mmCIF file of C-alpha atoms in Angstrom:
data_model
loop_
_atom_site.group_PDB
_atom_site.id
_atom_site.type_symbol
_atom_site.label_atom_id
_atom_site.label_comp_id
_atom_site.label_asym_id
_atom_site.label_seq_id
_atom_site.Cartn_x
_atom_site.Cartn_y
_atom_site.Cartn_z
ATOM 1 C CA UNK A 1302 140.239 -49.639 -77.417
ATOM 2 C CA UNK A 1303 136.659 -50.593 -78.256
ATOM 3 C CA UNK A 1304 134.153 -48.021 -79.445
ATOM 4 C CA UNK A 1305 132.024 -48.591 -76.336
ATOM 5 C CA UNK A 1306 134.976 -47.855 -74.046
ATOM 6 C CA UNK A 1307 135.817 -44.705 -75.988
ATOM 7 C CA UNK A 1308 132.204 -43.529 -75.748
ATOM 8 C CA UNK A 1309 132.170 -44.180 -71.990
ATOM 9 C CA UNK A 1310 135.326 -42.143 -71.538
ATOM 10 C CA UNK A 1311 133.930 -39.292 -73.630
ATOM 11 C CA UNK A 1312 130.709 -39.355 -71.603
ATOM 12 C CA UNK A 1313 132.736 -39.243 -68.369
ATOM 13 C CA UNK A 1314 134.650 -36.239 -69.714
ATOM 14 C CA UNK A 1315 131.390 -34.474 -70.537
ATOM 15 C CA UNK A 1316 130.122 -35.145 -67.014
ATOM 16 C CA UNK A 1317 133.316 -33.787 -65.448
ATOM 17 C CA UNK A 1318 133.204 -30.417 -67.188
ATOM 18 C CA UNK A 1319 129.459 -30.084 -66.580
ATOM 19 C CA UNK A 1320 130.032 -30.725 -62.866
ATOM 20 C CA UNK A 1321 132.878 -28.213 -62.956
ATOM 21 C CA UNK A 1322 130.439 -25.482 -63.994
ATOM 22 C CA UNK A 1323 128.507 -25.971 -60.760
ATOM 23 C CA UNK A 1324 131.667 -25.971 -58.650
ATOM 24 C CA UNK A 1325 132.851 -22.842 -60.468
ATOM 25 C CA UNK A 1326 129.645 -20.996 -59.630
ATOM 26 C CA UNK A 1327 129.993 -22.138 -56.015
ATOM 27 C CA UNK A 1328 133.651 -20.954 -55.999
ATOM 28 C CA UNK A 1329 134.888 -24.345 -54.863
ATOM 29 C CA UNK A 1330 137.748 -26.561 -56.031
ATOM 30 C CA UNK A 1331 137.723 -30.280 -56.718
ATOM 31 C CA UNK A 1332 140.255 -32.611 -55.150
ATOM 32 C CA UNK A 1333 142.119 -30.105 -52.953
ATOM 33 C CA UNK A 1334 142.181 -31.470 -49.401
ATOM 34 C CA UNK A 1335 142.934 -29.382 -46.292
ATOM 35 C CA UNK A 1336 146.668 -28.820 -45.968
ATOM 36 C CA UNK A 1337 147.317 -29.302 -49.675
ATOM 37 C CA UNK A 1338 148.429 -26.485 -51.953
ATOM 38 C CA UNK A 1339 146.549 -25.629 -55.146
ATOM 39 C CA UNK A 1340 148.673 -24.463 -58.069
ATOM 40 C CA UNK A 1341 146.394 -22.615 -60.470
ATOM 41 C CA UNK A 1342 146.941 -22.527 -64.226
ATOM 42 C CA UNK A 1343 143.701 -21.181 -65.690
ATOM 43 C CA UNK A 1344 144.797 -17.536 -65.858
ATOM 44 C CA UNK A 1345 146.813 -17.991 -69.054
ATOM 45 C CA UNK A 1346 143.727 -18.968 -71.060
ATOM 46 C CA UNK A 1347 141.117 -16.759 -69.389
ATOM 47 C CA UNK A 1348 141.258 -13.854 -71.867
ATOM 48 C CA UNK A 1349 140.995 -16.194 -74.850
ATOM 49 C CA UNK A 1350 138.103 -18.170 -73.345
ATOM 50 C CA UNK A 1351 136.077 -15.100 -72.417
ATOM 51 C CA UNK A 1352 136.751 -13.478 -75.788
ATOM 52 C CA UNK A 1353 135.631 -16.612 -77.619
ATOM 53 C CA UNK A 1354 132.529 -16.795 -75.431
ATOM 54 C CA UNK A 1355 131.615 -13.208 -76.353
ATOM 55 C CA UNK A 1356 132.020 -13.970 -80.067
ATOM 56 C CA UNK A 1357 129.802 -17.043 -79.738
ATOM 57 C CA UNK A 1358 127.097 -15.062 -77.947
ATOM 58 C CA UNK A 1359 127.133 -12.405 -80.691
ATOM 59 C CA UNK A 1360 126.960 -15.159 -83.319
ATOM 60 C CA UNK A 1361 123.987 -16.713 -81.504
ATOM 61 C CA UNK A 1362 122.094 -13.432 -81.564
ATOM 62 C CA UNK A 1363 122.919 -12.874 -85.241
ATOM 63 C CA UNK A 1364 121.785 -16.350 -86.271
ATOM 64 C CA UNK A 1365 118.597 -15.870 -84.268
ATOM 65 C CA UNK A 1366 117.801 -12.725 -86.231
ATOM 66 C CA UNK A 1367 118.554 -14.371 -89.589
ATOM 67 C CA UNK A 1368 116.394 -17.407 -88.799
ATOM 68 C CA UNK A 1369 113.550 -15.554 -87.119
ATOM 69 C CA UNK A 1370 111.095 -16.666 -89.839
ATOM 70 C CA UNK A 1371 112.228 -20.320 -89.644
ATOM 71 C CA UNK A 1372 111.269 -21.540 -86.170
ATOM 72 C CA UNK A 1373 112.528 -25.121 -86.569
ATOM 73 C CA UNK A 1374 115.959 -24.127 -87.862
ATOM 74 C CA UNK A 1375 116.117 -21.339 -85.277
ATOM 75 C CA UNK A 1376 115.443 -23.793 -82.439
ATOM 76 C CA UNK A 1377 118.099 -26.247 -83.659
ATOM 77 C CA UNK A 1378 120.743 -23.558 -84.070
ATOM 78 C CA UNK A 1379 119.890 -22.027 -80.705
ATOM 79 C CA UNK A 1380 120.454 -25.361 -78.951
ATOM 80 C CA UNK A 1381 123.760 -25.889 -80.769
ATOM 81 C CA UNK A 1382 124.955 -22.356 -80.035
ATOM 82 C CA UNK A 1383 124.043 -22.544 -76.359
ATOM 83 C CA UNK A 1384 125.777 -25.906 -76.057
ATOM 84 C CA UNK A 1385 128.906 -24.416 -77.669
ATOM 85 C CA UNK A 1386 128.922 -21.587 -75.143
ATOM 86 C CA UNK A 1387 128.549 -24.096 -72.316
ATOM 87 C CA UNK A 1388 131.463 -26.166 -73.667
ATOM 88 C CA UNK A 1389 133.729 -23.116 -73.822
ATOM 89 C CA UNK A 1390 132.801 -21.988 -70.320
ATOM 90 C CA UNK A 1391 133.132 -25.588 -69.121
ATOM 91 C CA UNK A 1392 136.714 -25.598 -70.386
ATOM 92 C CA UNK A 1393 137.532 -22.643 -68.147
ATOM 93 C CA UNK A 1394 135.464 -23.950 -65.246
ATOM 94 C CA UNK A 1395 137.309 -27.283 -65.302
ATOM 95 C CA UNK A 1396 140.674 -25.506 -65.308
ATOM 96 C CA UNK A 1397 139.713 -23.228 -62.412
ATOM 97 C CA UNK A 1398 138.125 -25.909 -60.232
ATOM 98 C CA UNK A 1399 140.736 -28.588 -60.965
ATOM 99 C CA UNK A 1400 144.113 -26.952 -60.276
ATOM 100 C CA UNK A 1401 147.377 -28.806 -59.889
ATOM 101 C CA UNK A 1402 147.672 -30.053 -56.292
ATOM 102 C CA UNK A 1403 150.832 -30.330 -54.194
ATOM 103 C CA UNK A 1404 150.260 -32.768 -51.350
ATOM 104 C CA UNK A 1405 152.443 -34.175 -48.602
ATOM 105 C CA UNK A 1406 153.848 -36.924 -50.814
ATOM 106 C CA UNK A 1407 152.274 -36.503 -54.266
ATOM 107 C CA UNK A 1408 152.207 -33.931 -57.047
ATOM 108 C CA UNK A 1409 148.882 -34.186 -58.872
ATOM 109 C CA UNK A 1410 148.992 -32.473 -62.265
ATOM 110 C CA UNK A 1411 145.779 -31.878 -64.182
ATOM 111 C CA UNK A 1412 144.656 -30.458 -67.505
ATOM 112 C CA UNK A 1413 141.105 -29.424 -66.735
ATOM 113 C CA UNK A 1414 138.767 -32.391 -67.056
ATOM 114 C CA UNK A 1415 140.819 -33.995 -69.835
ATOM 115 C CA UNK A 1416 143.643 -35.765 -68.022
ATOM 116 C CA UNK A 1417 145.698 -35.950 -64.844
ATOM 117 C CA UNK A 1418 149.035 -37.382 -63.705
ATOM 118 C CA UNK A 1419 149.917 -38.319 -60.130
ATOM 119 C CA UNK A 1420 153.650 -38.206 -59.381
ATOM 120 C CA UNK A 1421 155.076 -39.465 -56.071
ATOM 121 C CA UNK A 1422 157.415 -36.764 -54.754
ATOM 122 C CA UNK A 1423 160.081 -39.375 -54.035
ATOM 123 C CA UNK A 1424 160.424 -39.940 -57.801
ATOM 124 C CA UNK A 1425 161.130 -36.286 -58.616
ATOM 125 C CA UNK A 1426 164.814 -35.777 -59.369
ATOM 126 C CA UNK A 1427 164.621 -32.070 -60.225
ATOM 127 C CA UNK A 1428 162.167 -29.248 -60.795
ATOM 128 C CA UNK A 1429 162.831 -25.893 -62.430
ATOM 129 C CA UNK A 1430 161.177 -22.800 -63.844
ATOM 130 C CA UNK A 1431 161.329 -23.326 -67.598
ATOM 131 C CA UNK A 1432 159.168 -21.151 -69.844
ATOM 132 C CA UNK A 1433 158.509 -22.856 -73.170
ATOM 133 C CA UNK A 1434 156.105 -22.150 -76.005
ATOM 134 C CA UNK A 1435 154.716 -25.348 -77.486
ATOM 135 C CA UNK A 1436 154.802 -25.322 -81.265
ATOM 136 C CA UNK A 1437 154.673 -29.018 -82.124
ATOM 137 C CA UNK A 1438 154.645 -32.371 -80.316
ATOM 138 C CA UNK A 1439 157.869 -33.713 -78.852
ATOM 139 C CA UNK A 1440 159.988 -35.770 -81.243
ATOM 140 C CA UNK A 1441 161.851 -37.859 -78.639
ATOM 141 C CA UNK A 1442 159.361 -40.693 -78.195
ATOM 142 C CA UNK A 1443 156.738 -40.732 -75.466
ATOM 143 C CA UNK A 1444 159.060 -39.871 -72.574
ATOM 144 C CA UNK A 1445 157.829 -36.275 -72.325
ATOM 145 C CA UNK A 1446 154.314 -35.067 -71.494
ATOM 146 C CA UNK A 1447 153.341 -31.420 -71.835
ATOM 147 C CA UNK A 1448 150.288 -30.030 -70.051
ATOM 148 C CA UNK A 1449 150.283 -26.724 -71.869
ATOM 149 C CA UNK A 1450 147.939 -23.789 -71.258
ATOM 150 C CA UNK A 1451 147.800 -21.079 -73.891
ATOM 151 C CA UNK A 1452 150.440 -23.014 -75.856
ATOM 152 C CA UNK A 1453 152.985 -22.636 -73.065
ATOM 153 C CA UNK A 1454 154.502 -24.502 -70.152
ATOM 154 C CA UNK A 1455 156.476 -22.889 -67.359
ATOM 155 C CA UNK A 1456 157.643 -25.690 -65.034
ATOM 156 C CA UNK A 1457 159.685 -28.763 -65.944
ATOM 157 C CA UNK A 1458 159.818 -31.823 -63.668
ATOM 158 C CA UNK A 1459 162.432 -34.536 -64.259
ATOM 159 C CA UNK A 1460 161.793 -37.973 -62.754
ATOM 160 C CA UNK A 1461 164.287 -40.500 -61.440
ATOM 161 C CA UNK A 1462 161.959 -43.323 -62.504
ATOM 162 C CA UNK A 1463 159.222 -43.352 -65.151
ATOM 163 C CA UNK A 1464 155.534 -43.120 -64.338
ATOM 164 C CA UNK A 1465 152.561 -44.098 -66.479
ATOM 165 C CA UNK A 1466 150.229 -41.338 -67.650
ATOM 166 C CA UNK A 1467 146.757 -42.230 -68.963
ATOM 167 C CA UNK A 1468 145.090 -39.967 -71.523
ATOM 168 C CA UNK A 1469 141.432 -39.032 -71.758
ATOM 169 C CA UNK A 1470 140.680 -41.957 -74.096
ATOM 170 C CA UNK A 1471 142.815 -44.430 -72.163
ATOM 171 C CA UNK A 1472 146.087 -44.110 -74.034
ATOM 172 C CA UNK A 1473 148.986 -45.014 -71.714
ATOM 173 C CA UNK A 1474 152.338 -43.218 -71.892
ATOM 174 C CA UNK A 1475 155.585 -43.870 -70.056
ATOM 175 C CA UNK A 1476 156.816 -40.521 -68.777
ATOM 176 C CA UNK A 1477 160.182 -39.350 -67.458
ATOM 177 C CA UNK A 1478 159.737 -35.612 -67.998
ATOM 178 C CA UNK A 1479 156.592 -33.587 -67.344
ATOM 179 C CA UNK A 1480 156.197 -29.970 -68.400
ATOM 180 C CA UNK A 1481 153.209 -28.042 -67.100
ATOM 181 C CA UNK A 1482 152.015 -24.482 -66.686
ATOM 182 C CA UNK A 1483 151.365 -22.646 -63.435
ATOM 183 C CA UNK A 1484 150.133 -19.061 -63.229
ATOM 184 C CA UNK A 1485 152.812 -18.295 -60.627
ATOM 185 C CA UNK A 1486 155.498 -20.668 -61.842
ATOM 186 C CA UNK A 1487 158.310 -19.443 -59.587
ATOM 187 C CA UNK A 1488 156.166 -19.793 -56.475
ATOM 188 C CA UNK A 1489 155.098 -23.275 -57.617
ATOM 189 C CA UNK A 1490 158.734 -24.315 -58.081
ATOM 190 C CA UNK A 1491 159.683 -22.913 -54.660
ATOM 191 C CA UNK A 1492 156.784 -24.722 -52.955
ATOM 192 C CA UNK A 1493 157.605 -27.989 -54.711
ATOM 193 C CA UNK A 1494 161.296 -27.764 -53.785
ATOM 194 C CA UNK A 1495 160.410 -27.046 -50.171
ATOM 195 C CA UNK A 1496 158.120 -30.078 -50.021
ATOM 196 C CA UNK A 1497 160.782 -32.225 -51.708
ATOM 197 C CA UNK A 1498 163.241 -31.182 -49.006
ATOM 198 C CA UNK A 1499 160.761 -32.281 -46.330
ATOM 199 C CA UNK A 1500 160.158 -35.638 -48.042
ATOM 200 C CA UNK A 1501 163.860 -36.297 -48.584
ATOM 201 C CA UNK A 1502 164.744 -35.295 -45.031
ATOM 202 C CA UNK A 1503 162.106 -37.684 -43.715
ATOM 203 C CA UNK A 1504 163.452 -40.493 -45.901
ATOM 204 C CA UNK A 1505 166.998 -39.794 -44.690
ATOM 205 C CA UNK A 1506 165.856 -39.813 -41.060
ATOM 206 C CA UNK A 1507 164.094 -43.156 -41.524
ATOM 207 C CA UNK A 1508 167.190 -44.605 -43.168
ATOM 208 C CA UNK A 1509 169.335 -43.362 -40.262
ATOM 209 C CA UNK A 1510 166.996 -44.855 -37.679
ATOM 210 C CA UNK A 1511 167.057 -48.176 -39.476
ATOM 211 C CA UNK A 1512 170.853 -48.408 -39.153
ATOM 212 C CA UNK A 1513 171.582 -48.905 -35.477
ATOM 213 C CA UNK A 1514 175.201 -48.339 -34.346
ATOM 214 C CA UNK A 1515 177.120 -51.495 -33.373
ATOM 215 C CA UNK A 1516 178.842 -51.480 -29.989
ATOM 216 C CA UNK A 1517 180.713 -54.118 -28.124
ATOM 217 C CA UNK A 1518 184.263 -55.032 -27.164
ATOM 218 C CA UNK A 1519 186.857 -52.516 -28.256
ATOM 219 C CA UNK A 1520 184.995 -51.508 -31.419
ATOM 220 C CA UNK A 1521 183.918 -47.906 -31.778
ATOM 221 C CA UNK A 1522 180.354 -47.252 -32.964
ATOM 222 C CA UNK A 1523 179.939 -46.759 -36.676
ATOM 223 C CA UNK A 1524 177.901 -43.715 -37.634
ATOM 224 C CA UNK A 1525 176.248 -43.687 -41.018
ATOM 225 C CA UNK A 1526 173.490 -41.835 -42.791
ATOM 226 C CA UNK A 1527 171.849 -41.292 -46.139
ATOM 227 C CA UNK A 1528 172.477 -38.248 -48.254
ATOM 228 C CA UNK A 1529 169.555 -35.900 -48.724
ATOM 229 C CA UNK A 1530 168.570 -35.570 -52.372
ATOM 230 C CA UNK A 1531 167.886 -32.018 -53.431
ATOM 231 C CA UNK A 1532 164.912 -31.361 -55.715
#
Protein backbone atom coordinates (compact mmCIF):
# COMPACT_ATOMS: atom_id res chain seq x y z
CA UNK A 1 0.00 0.00 0.00
CA UNK A 2 1.28 3.47 -0.86
CA UNK A 3 1.82 6.10 1.80
CA UNK A 4 -0.86 8.30 0.23
CA UNK A 5 -3.43 5.50 0.43
CA UNK A 6 -2.54 4.81 4.05
CA UNK A 7 -2.90 8.50 4.90
CA UNK A 8 -6.30 8.63 3.18
CA UNK A 9 -7.50 5.65 5.16
CA UNK A 10 -6.25 7.16 8.42
CA UNK A 11 -7.98 10.44 7.59
CA UNK A 12 -11.22 8.55 6.86
CA UNK A 13 -10.92 6.80 10.23
CA UNK A 14 -10.46 10.14 11.97
CA UNK A 15 -13.55 11.50 10.23
CA UNK A 16 -15.63 8.47 11.25
CA UNK A 17 -14.93 8.75 14.97
CA UNK A 18 -15.40 12.53 14.90
CA UNK A 19 -18.79 12.06 13.23
CA UNK A 20 -19.60 9.39 15.81
CA UNK A 21 -19.26 11.97 18.59
CA UNK A 22 -22.09 13.99 17.07
CA UNK A 23 -24.29 10.92 16.63
CA UNK A 24 -23.53 9.89 20.21
CA UNK A 25 -24.68 13.25 21.55
CA UNK A 26 -27.82 12.96 19.42
CA UNK A 27 -28.39 9.40 20.75
CA UNK A 28 -28.56 7.97 17.25
CA UNK A 29 -26.97 4.92 15.64
CA UNK A 30 -25.24 4.66 12.29
CA UNK A 31 -26.21 2.03 9.74
CA UNK A 32 -29.14 0.44 11.59
CA UNK A 33 -32.14 0.42 9.26
CA UNK A 34 -35.76 -0.07 10.38
CA UNK A 35 -36.44 -3.74 11.03
CA UNK A 36 -32.80 -4.56 11.69
CA UNK A 37 -31.50 -5.56 15.11
CA UNK A 38 -28.59 -3.75 16.75
CA UNK A 39 -26.26 -5.90 18.84
CA UNK A 40 -24.37 -3.59 21.18
CA UNK A 41 -20.84 -4.28 22.39
CA UNK A 42 -19.64 -1.01 23.93
CA UNK A 43 -20.60 -1.86 27.52
CA UNK A 44 -17.53 -4.02 28.13
CA UNK A 45 -15.15 -1.09 27.61
CA UNK A 46 -17.24 1.73 29.09
CA UNK A 47 -15.72 1.69 32.59
CA UNK A 48 -12.18 1.68 31.22
CA UNK A 49 -12.88 4.48 28.73
CA UNK A 50 -14.54 6.75 31.28
CA UNK A 51 -11.82 6.06 33.85
CA UNK A 52 -9.10 6.89 31.33
CA UNK A 53 -10.96 10.05 30.35
CA UNK A 54 -11.07 11.18 33.99
CA UNK A 55 -7.32 10.58 34.37
CA UNK A 56 -6.62 12.59 31.22
CA UNK A 57 -8.75 15.49 32.44
CA UNK A 58 -6.90 15.53 35.78
CA UNK A 59 -3.58 15.41 33.91
CA UNK A 60 -4.69 18.34 31.73
CA UNK A 61 -5.48 20.45 34.77
CA UNK A 62 -2.17 19.53 36.43
CA UNK A 63 -0.12 20.37 33.35
CA UNK A 64 -1.99 23.66 33.04
CA UNK A 65 -0.98 24.60 36.58
CA UNK A 66 2.67 23.60 36.03
CA UNK A 67 2.91 25.58 32.78
CA UNK A 68 0.93 28.60 33.90
CA UNK A 69 4.00 30.87 33.50
CA UNK A 70 4.80 29.49 30.01
CA UNK A 71 1.89 30.50 27.78
CA UNK A 72 3.24 28.98 24.55
CA UNK A 73 3.99 25.58 26.07
CA UNK A 74 0.70 25.71 27.98
CA UNK A 75 -1.26 26.32 24.77
CA UNK A 76 0.46 23.46 22.93
CA UNK A 77 -0.07 20.99 25.76
CA UNK A 78 -3.68 22.08 26.19
CA UNK A 79 -4.43 21.36 22.53
CA UNK A 80 -2.73 17.95 22.74
CA UNK A 81 -4.52 17.04 25.96
CA UNK A 82 -7.92 18.07 24.66
CA UNK A 83 -7.34 16.12 21.46
CA UNK A 84 -6.41 13.05 23.53
CA UNK A 85 -9.64 13.33 25.49
CA UNK A 86 -11.60 13.63 22.24
CA UNK A 87 -9.87 10.53 20.82
CA UNK A 88 -10.74 8.48 23.91
CA UNK A 89 -14.36 9.62 23.91
CA UNK A 90 -14.48 9.08 20.14
CA UNK A 91 -13.47 5.46 20.70
CA UNK A 92 -16.52 4.94 22.91
CA UNK A 93 -18.79 7.02 20.70
CA UNK A 94 -17.88 4.95 17.64
CA UNK A 95 -18.58 1.72 19.52
CA UNK A 96 -21.95 2.95 20.79
CA UNK A 97 -23.17 4.43 17.51
CA UNK A 98 -21.84 1.61 15.31
CA UNK A 99 -23.17 -1.61 16.86
CA UNK A 100 -23.19 -4.98 15.16
CA UNK A 101 -26.28 -5.22 12.93
CA UNK A 102 -28.39 -8.31 12.23
CA UNK A 103 -30.37 -7.80 9.03
CA UNK A 104 -32.71 -9.97 7.01
CA UNK A 105 -29.88 -11.65 5.11
CA UNK A 106 -26.61 -10.18 6.43
CA UNK A 107 -24.70 -10.04 9.70
CA UNK A 108 -22.69 -6.82 9.81
CA UNK A 109 -19.95 -6.94 12.44
CA UNK A 110 -18.10 -3.77 13.39
CA UNK A 111 -15.28 -2.68 15.66
CA UNK A 112 -16.11 0.96 16.22
CA UNK A 113 -14.81 3.07 13.35
CA UNK A 114 -11.81 0.81 12.75
CA UNK A 115 -13.19 -2.06 10.68
CA UNK A 116 -16.29 -4.00 9.69
CA UNK A 117 -17.15 -7.38 8.18
CA UNK A 118 -20.35 -8.19 6.29
CA UNK A 119 -21.31 -11.87 6.38
CA UNK A 120 -24.19 -13.25 4.29
CA UNK A 121 -26.37 -15.35 6.61
CA UNK A 122 -26.45 -18.16 4.06
CA UNK A 123 -22.71 -18.68 4.64
CA UNK A 124 -23.03 -19.16 8.40
CA UNK A 125 -22.67 -22.83 9.31
CA UNK A 126 -22.91 -22.41 13.09
CA UNK A 127 -23.04 -19.79 15.82
CA UNK A 128 -22.49 -20.28 19.54
CA UNK A 129 -21.94 -18.47 22.81
CA UNK A 130 -18.21 -18.81 23.42
CA UNK A 131 -16.57 -16.59 26.03
CA UNK A 132 -12.86 -16.18 25.34
CA UNK A 133 -10.22 -13.84 26.71
CA UNK A 134 -7.80 -12.74 24.01
CA UNK A 135 -4.20 -12.97 25.15
CA UNK A 136 -2.30 -13.13 21.86
CA UNK A 137 -3.06 -13.27 18.13
CA UNK A 138 -4.25 -16.52 16.60
CA UNK A 139 -1.49 -18.87 15.45
CA UNK A 140 -3.48 -20.77 12.80
CA UNK A 141 -2.94 -18.47 9.83
CA UNK A 142 -5.39 -15.75 8.85
CA UNK A 143 -8.54 -17.89 8.95
CA UNK A 144 -9.74 -16.40 12.24
CA UNK A 145 -10.69 -12.78 12.96
CA UNK A 146 -11.36 -11.57 16.49
CA UNK A 147 -13.29 -8.36 17.12
CA UNK A 148 -12.51 -8.20 20.81
CA UNK A 149 -13.81 -5.63 23.30
CA UNK A 150 -12.07 -5.41 26.65
CA UNK A 151 -9.78 -8.25 25.53
CA UNK A 152 -12.71 -10.65 25.21
CA UNK A 153 -15.04 -12.18 22.66
CA UNK A 154 -18.29 -13.93 23.49
CA UNK A 155 -19.76 -15.20 20.20
CA UNK A 156 -18.12 -17.48 17.65
CA UNK A 157 -19.42 -17.74 14.07
CA UNK A 158 -18.22 -20.56 11.80
CA UNK A 159 -18.62 -20.10 8.04
CA UNK A 160 -19.29 -22.72 5.38
CA UNK A 161 -17.32 -20.63 2.87
CA UNK A 162 -14.63 -18.01 3.47
CA UNK A 163 -15.26 -14.28 3.24
CA UNK A 164 -12.76 -11.47 2.77
CA UNK A 165 -12.31 -9.00 5.62
CA UNK A 166 -10.60 -5.65 4.96
CA UNK A 167 -8.71 -3.93 7.78
CA UNK A 168 -8.55 -0.23 8.54
CA UNK A 169 -5.42 0.23 6.39
CA UNK A 170 -6.68 -2.00 3.58
CA UNK A 171 -5.17 -5.31 4.61
CA UNK A 172 -7.29 -8.18 3.23
CA UNK A 173 -7.83 -11.40 5.18
CA UNK A 174 -9.58 -14.61 4.20
CA UNK A 175 -11.85 -15.55 7.09
CA UNK A 176 -13.64 -18.78 8.01
CA UNK A 177 -14.18 -18.09 11.72
CA UNK A 178 -15.21 -14.79 13.28
CA UNK A 179 -15.22 -14.19 17.02
CA UNK A 180 -16.85 -11.02 18.32
CA UNK A 181 -18.21 -9.57 21.53
CA UNK A 182 -21.81 -8.67 22.29
CA UNK A 183 -22.98 -7.18 25.59
CA UNK A 184 -25.84 -9.70 25.71
CA UNK A 185 -24.14 -12.59 23.95
CA UNK A 186 -26.81 -15.22 24.61
CA UNK A 187 -29.56 -12.98 23.25
CA UNK A 188 -27.40 -12.21 20.20
CA UNK A 189 -26.87 -15.92 19.54
CA UNK A 190 -30.60 -16.64 19.93
CA UNK A 191 -31.53 -13.81 17.55
CA UNK A 192 -28.96 -14.92 14.99
CA UNK A 193 -30.12 -18.55 15.14
CA UNK A 194 -33.73 -17.48 14.71
CA UNK A 195 -32.86 -15.40 11.65
CA UNK A 196 -30.78 -18.27 10.24
CA UNK A 197 -33.81 -20.54 10.58
CA UNK A 198 -35.90 -18.04 8.61
CA UNK A 199 -33.26 -17.74 5.88
CA UNK A 200 -32.77 -21.50 5.61
CA UNK A 201 -36.50 -22.17 5.58
CA UNK A 202 -36.92 -19.66 2.76
CA UNK A 203 -34.09 -21.28 0.80
CA UNK A 204 -35.66 -24.72 1.31
CA UNK A 205 -39.05 -23.44 0.16
CA UNK A 206 -37.54 -21.94 -2.99
CA UNK A 207 -35.73 -25.19 -3.72
CA UNK A 208 -38.99 -27.13 -3.27
CA UNK A 209 -40.89 -24.80 -5.58
CA UNK A 210 -38.21 -25.16 -8.22
CA UNK A 211 -38.67 -28.95 -8.32
CA UNK A 212 -42.08 -29.57 -9.83
CA UNK A 213 -43.53 -33.09 -9.42
CA UNK A 214 -43.66 -35.19 -12.61
CA UNK A 215 -47.00 -36.77 -13.49
CA UNK A 216 -48.12 -38.75 -16.45
CA UNK A 217 -48.98 -42.31 -17.41
CA UNK A 218 -48.81 -44.76 -14.55
CA UNK A 219 -45.98 -42.96 -12.76
CA UNK A 220 -46.61 -41.65 -9.28
CA UNK A 221 -45.47 -38.10 -8.50
CA UNK A 222 -42.04 -37.79 -6.97
CA UNK A 223 -41.89 -35.59 -3.90
CA UNK A 224 -38.57 -34.07 -2.97
CA UNK A 225 -37.25 -31.26 -0.84
CA UNK A 226 -34.12 -29.72 0.57
CA UNK A 227 -33.01 -30.21 4.13
CA UNK A 228 -33.07 -27.15 6.35
CA UNK A 229 -29.63 -26.29 7.67
CA UNK A 230 -29.61 -25.40 11.34
CA UNK A 231 -27.44 -22.48 12.47
